[in-house]
Short mmCIF file of the N, C-alpha and C atoms (twelve columns), coordinates in Angstrom:
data_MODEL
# 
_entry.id   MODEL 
# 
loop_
_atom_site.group_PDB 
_atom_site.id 
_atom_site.type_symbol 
_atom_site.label_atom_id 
_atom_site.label_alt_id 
_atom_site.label_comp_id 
_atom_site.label_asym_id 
_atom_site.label_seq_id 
_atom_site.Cartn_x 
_atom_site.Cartn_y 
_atom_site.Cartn_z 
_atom_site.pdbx_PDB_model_num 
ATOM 1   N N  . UNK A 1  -16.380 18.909  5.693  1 
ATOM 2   C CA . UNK A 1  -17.050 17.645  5.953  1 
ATOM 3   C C  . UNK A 1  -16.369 16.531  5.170  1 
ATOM 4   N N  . UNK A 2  -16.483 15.404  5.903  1 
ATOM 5   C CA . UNK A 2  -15.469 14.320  4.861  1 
ATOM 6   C C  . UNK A 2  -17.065 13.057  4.312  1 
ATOM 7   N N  . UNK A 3  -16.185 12.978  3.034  1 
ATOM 8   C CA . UNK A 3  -17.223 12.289  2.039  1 
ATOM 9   C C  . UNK A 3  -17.677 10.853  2.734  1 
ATOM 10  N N  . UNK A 4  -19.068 10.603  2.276  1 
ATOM 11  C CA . UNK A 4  -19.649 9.159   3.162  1 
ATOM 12  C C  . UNK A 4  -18.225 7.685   2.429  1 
ATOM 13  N N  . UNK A 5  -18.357 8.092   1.200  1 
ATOM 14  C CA . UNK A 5  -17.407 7.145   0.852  1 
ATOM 15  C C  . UNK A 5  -15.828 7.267   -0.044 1 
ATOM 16  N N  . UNK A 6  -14.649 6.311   0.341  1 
ATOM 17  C CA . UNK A 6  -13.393 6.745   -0.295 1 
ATOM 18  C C  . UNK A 6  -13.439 6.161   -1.749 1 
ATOM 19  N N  . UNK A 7  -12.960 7.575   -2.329 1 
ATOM 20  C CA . UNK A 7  -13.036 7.405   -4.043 1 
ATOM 21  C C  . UNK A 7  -11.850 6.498   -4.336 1 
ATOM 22  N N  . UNK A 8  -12.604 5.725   -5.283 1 
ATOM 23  C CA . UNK A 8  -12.205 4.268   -6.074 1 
ATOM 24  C C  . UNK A 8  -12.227 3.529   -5.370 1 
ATOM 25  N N  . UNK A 9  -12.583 3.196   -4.075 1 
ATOM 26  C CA . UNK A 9  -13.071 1.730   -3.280 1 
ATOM 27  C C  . UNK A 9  -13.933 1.629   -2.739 1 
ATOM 28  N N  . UNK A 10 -15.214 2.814   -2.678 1 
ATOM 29  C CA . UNK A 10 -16.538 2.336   -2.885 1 
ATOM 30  C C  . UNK A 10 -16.686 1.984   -1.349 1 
ATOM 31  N N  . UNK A 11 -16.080 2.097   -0.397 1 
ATOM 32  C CA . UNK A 11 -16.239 1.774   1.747  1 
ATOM 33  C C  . UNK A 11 -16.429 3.067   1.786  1 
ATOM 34  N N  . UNK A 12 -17.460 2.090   3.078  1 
ATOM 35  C CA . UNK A 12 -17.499 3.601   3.862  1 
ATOM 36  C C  . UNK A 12 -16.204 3.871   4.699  1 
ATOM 37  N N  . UNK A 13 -16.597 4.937   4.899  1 
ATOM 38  C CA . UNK A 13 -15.317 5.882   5.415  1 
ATOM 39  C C  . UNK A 13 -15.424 5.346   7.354  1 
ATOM 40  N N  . UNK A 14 -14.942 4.410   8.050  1 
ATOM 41  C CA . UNK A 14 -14.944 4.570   9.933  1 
ATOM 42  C C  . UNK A 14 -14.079 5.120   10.496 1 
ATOM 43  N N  . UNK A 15 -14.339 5.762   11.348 1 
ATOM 44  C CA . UNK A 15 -13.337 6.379   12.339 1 
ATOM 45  C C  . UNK A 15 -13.063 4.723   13.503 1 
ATOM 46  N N  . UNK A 16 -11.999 5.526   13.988 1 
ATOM 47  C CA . UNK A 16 -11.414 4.687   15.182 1 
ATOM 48  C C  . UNK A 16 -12.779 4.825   16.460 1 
ATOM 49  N N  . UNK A 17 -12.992 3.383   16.820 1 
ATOM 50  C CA . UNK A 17 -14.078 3.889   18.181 1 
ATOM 51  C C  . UNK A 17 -15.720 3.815   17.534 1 
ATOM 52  N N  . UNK A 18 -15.642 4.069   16.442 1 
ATOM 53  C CA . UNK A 18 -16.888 4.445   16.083 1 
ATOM 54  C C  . UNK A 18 -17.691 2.793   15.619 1 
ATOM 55  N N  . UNK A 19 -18.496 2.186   15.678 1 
ATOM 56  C CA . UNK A 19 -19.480 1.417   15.092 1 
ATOM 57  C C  . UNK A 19 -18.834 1.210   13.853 1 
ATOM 58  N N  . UNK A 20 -18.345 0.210   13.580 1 
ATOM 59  C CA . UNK A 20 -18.237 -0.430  12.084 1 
ATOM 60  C C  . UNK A 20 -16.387 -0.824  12.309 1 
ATOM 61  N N  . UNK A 21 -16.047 -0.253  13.115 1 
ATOM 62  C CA . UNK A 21 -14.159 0.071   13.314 1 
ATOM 63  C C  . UNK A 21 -14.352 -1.494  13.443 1 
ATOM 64  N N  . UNK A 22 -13.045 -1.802  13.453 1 
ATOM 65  C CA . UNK A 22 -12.656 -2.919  14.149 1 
ATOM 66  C C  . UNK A 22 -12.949 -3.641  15.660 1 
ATOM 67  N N  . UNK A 23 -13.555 -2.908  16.606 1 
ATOM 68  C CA . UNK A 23 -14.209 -2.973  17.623 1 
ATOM 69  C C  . UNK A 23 -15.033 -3.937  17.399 1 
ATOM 70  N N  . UNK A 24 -16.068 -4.158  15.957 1 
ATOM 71  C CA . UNK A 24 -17.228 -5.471  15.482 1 
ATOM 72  C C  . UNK A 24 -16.857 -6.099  15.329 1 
ATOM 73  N N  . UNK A 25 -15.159 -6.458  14.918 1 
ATOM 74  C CA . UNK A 25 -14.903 -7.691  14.626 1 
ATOM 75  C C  . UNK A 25 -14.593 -8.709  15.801 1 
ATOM 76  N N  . UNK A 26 -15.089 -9.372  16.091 1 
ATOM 77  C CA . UNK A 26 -14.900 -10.528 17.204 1 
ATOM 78  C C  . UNK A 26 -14.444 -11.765 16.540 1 
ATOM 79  N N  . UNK A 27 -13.587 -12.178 17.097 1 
ATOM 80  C CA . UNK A 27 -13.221 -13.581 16.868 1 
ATOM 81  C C  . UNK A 27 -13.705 -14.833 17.598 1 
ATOM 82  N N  . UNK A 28 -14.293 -15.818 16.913 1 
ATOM 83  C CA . UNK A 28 -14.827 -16.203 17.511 1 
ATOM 84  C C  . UNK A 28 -13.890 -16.992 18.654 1 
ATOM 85  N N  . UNK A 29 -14.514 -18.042 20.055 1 
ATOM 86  C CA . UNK A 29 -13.353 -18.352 20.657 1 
ATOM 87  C C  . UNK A 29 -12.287 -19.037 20.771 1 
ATOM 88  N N  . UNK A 30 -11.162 -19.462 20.119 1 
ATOM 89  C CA . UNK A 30 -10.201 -20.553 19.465 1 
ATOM 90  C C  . UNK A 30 -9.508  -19.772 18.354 1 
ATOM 91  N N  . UNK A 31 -10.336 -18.690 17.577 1 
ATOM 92  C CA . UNK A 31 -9.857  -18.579 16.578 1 
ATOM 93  C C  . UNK A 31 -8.817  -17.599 16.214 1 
ATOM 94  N N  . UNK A 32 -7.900  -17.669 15.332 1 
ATOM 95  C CA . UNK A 32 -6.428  -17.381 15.099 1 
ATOM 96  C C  . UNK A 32 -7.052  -16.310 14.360 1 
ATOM 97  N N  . UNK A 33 -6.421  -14.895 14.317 1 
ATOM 98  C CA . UNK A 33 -6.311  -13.599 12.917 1 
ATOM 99  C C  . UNK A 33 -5.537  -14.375 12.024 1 
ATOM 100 N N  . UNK A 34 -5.425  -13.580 10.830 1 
ATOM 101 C CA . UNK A 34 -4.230  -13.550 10.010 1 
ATOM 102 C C  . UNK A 34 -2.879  -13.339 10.337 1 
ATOM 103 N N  . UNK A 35 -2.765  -12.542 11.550 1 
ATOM 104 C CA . UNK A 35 -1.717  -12.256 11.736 1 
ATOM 105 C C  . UNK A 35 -0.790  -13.238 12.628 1 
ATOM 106 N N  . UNK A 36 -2.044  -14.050 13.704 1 
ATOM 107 C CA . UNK A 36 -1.307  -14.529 14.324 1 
ATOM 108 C C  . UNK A 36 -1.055  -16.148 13.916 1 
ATOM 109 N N  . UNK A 37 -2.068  -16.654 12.608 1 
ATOM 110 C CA . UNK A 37 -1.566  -17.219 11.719 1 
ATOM 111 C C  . UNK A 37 -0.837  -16.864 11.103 1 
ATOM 112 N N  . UNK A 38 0.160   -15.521 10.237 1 
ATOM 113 C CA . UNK A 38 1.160   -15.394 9.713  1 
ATOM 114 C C  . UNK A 38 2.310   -15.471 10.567 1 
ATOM 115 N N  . UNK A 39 2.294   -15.307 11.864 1 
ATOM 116 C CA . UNK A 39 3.669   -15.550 12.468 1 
ATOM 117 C C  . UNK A 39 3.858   -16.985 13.180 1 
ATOM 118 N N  . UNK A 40 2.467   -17.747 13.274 1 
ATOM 119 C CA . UNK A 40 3.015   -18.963 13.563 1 
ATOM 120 C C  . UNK A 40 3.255   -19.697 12.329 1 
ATOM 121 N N  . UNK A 41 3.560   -19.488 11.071 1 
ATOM 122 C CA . UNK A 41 4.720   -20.343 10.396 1 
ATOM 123 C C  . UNK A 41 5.824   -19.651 10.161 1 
ATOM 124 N N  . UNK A 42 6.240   -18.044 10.340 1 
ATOM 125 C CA . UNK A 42 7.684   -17.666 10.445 1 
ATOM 126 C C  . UNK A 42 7.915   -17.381 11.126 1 
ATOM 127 N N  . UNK A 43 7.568   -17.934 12.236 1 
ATOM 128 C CA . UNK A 43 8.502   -17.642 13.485 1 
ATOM 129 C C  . UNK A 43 9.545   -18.311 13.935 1 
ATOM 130 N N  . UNK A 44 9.761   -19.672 13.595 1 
ATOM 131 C CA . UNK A 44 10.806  -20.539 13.108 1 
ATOM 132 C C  . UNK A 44 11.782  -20.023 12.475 1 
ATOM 133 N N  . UNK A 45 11.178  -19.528 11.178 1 
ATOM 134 C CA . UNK A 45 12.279  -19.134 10.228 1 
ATOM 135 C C  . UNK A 45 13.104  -17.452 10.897 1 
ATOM 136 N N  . UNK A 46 12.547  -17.024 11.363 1 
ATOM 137 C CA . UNK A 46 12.707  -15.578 11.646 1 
ATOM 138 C C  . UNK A 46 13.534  -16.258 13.198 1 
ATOM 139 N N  . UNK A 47 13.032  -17.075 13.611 1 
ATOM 140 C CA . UNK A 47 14.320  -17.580 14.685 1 
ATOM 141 C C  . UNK A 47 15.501  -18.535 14.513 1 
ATOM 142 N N  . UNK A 48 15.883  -18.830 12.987 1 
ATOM 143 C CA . UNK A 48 17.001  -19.331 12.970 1 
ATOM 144 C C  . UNK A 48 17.812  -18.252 12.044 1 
ATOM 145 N N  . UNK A 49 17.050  -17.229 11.557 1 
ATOM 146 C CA . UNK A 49 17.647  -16.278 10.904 1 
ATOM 147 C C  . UNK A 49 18.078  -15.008 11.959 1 
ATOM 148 N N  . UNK A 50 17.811  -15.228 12.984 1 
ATOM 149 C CA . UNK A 50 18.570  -14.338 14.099 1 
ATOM 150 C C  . UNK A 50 19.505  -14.884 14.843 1 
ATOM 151 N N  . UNK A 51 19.385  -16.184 14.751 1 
ATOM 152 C CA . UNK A 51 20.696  -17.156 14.707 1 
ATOM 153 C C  . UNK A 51 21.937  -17.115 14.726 1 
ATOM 154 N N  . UNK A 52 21.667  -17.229 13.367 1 
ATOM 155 C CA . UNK A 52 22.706  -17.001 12.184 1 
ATOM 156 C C  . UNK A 52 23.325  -15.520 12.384 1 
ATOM 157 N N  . UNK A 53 22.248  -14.565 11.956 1 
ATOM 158 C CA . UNK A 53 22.842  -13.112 12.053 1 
ATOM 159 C C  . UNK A 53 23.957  -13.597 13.065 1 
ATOM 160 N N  . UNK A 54 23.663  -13.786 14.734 1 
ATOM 161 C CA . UNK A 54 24.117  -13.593 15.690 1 
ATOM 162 C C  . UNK A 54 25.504  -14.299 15.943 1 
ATOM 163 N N  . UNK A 55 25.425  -15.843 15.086 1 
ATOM 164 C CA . UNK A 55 26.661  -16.067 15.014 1 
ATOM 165 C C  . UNK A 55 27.700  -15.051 14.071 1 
ATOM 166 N N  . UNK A 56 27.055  -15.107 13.165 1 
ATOM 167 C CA . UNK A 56 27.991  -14.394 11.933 1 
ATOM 168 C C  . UNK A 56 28.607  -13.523 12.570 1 
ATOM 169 N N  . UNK A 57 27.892  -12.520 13.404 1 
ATOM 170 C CA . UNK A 57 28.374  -10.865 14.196 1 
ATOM 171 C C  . UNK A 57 29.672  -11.180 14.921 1 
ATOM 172 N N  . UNK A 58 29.145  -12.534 15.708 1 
ATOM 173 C CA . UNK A 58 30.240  -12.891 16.558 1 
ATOM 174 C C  . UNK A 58 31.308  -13.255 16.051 1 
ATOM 175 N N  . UNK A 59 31.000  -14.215 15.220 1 
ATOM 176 C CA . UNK A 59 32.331  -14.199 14.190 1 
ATOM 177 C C  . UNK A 59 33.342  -13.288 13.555 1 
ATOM 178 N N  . UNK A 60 32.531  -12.033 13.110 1 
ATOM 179 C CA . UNK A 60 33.136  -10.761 12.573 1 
ATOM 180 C C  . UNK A 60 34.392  -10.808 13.932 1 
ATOM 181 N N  . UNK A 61 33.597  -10.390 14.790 1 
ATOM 182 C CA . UNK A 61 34.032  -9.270  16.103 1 
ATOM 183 C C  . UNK A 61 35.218  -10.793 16.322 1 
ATOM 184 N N  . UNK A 62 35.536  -11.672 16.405 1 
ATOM 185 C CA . UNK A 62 36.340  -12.519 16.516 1 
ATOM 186 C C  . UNK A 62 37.561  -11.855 15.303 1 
ATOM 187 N N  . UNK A 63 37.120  -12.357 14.233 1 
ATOM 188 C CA . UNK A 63 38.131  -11.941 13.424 1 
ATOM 189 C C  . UNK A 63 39.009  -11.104 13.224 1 
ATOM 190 N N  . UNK A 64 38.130  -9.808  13.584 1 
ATOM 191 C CA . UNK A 64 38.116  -8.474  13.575 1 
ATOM 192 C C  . UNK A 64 39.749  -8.464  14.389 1 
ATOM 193 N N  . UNK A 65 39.574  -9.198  16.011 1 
ATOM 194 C CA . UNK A 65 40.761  -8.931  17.063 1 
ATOM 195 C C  . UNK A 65 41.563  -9.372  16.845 1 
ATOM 196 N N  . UNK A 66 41.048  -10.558 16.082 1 
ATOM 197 C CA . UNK A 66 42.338  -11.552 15.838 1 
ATOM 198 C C  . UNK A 66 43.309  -10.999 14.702 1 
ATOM 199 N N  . UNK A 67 42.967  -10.373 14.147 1 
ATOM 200 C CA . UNK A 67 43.591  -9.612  12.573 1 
ATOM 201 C C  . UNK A 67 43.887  -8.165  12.907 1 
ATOM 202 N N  . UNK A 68 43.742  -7.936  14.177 1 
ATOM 203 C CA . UNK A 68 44.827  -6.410  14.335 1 
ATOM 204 C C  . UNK A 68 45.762  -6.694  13.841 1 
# 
């Protein structure tokens, strides 16, 4: 049998599906998670940093032929 609550943080223990899961949490209507507030301010950054990668690569692979 698994214990009502996890030792040293005092929660109860939910399964997936079950009453208390994440299933209760509703957002209300408009409103953003955390998450999808954490990617609307790096998503900018995370798109000029694939950018970059992408030039740089290209650059390599340039060099690369040119310097056989």
């Amino acid at each position: 049998m698994l214990p009502d609550r996890l030792d040293g943080w005092g929660a109860p223990i939910q399964d997936e599906g079950q009453p208390g899961s994440a299933a209760q949490r509703r957002l209300e209507p408009g409103a953003q998670s955390r998450v999808e507030r954490l990617f609307e301010r790096t998503g900018p950054v995370l798109s000029w940093l694939a950018g970059i990668l992408m030039v740089m690569t290209i650059g390599a692979q340039i060099y690369i032929v040119l310097n056989r």
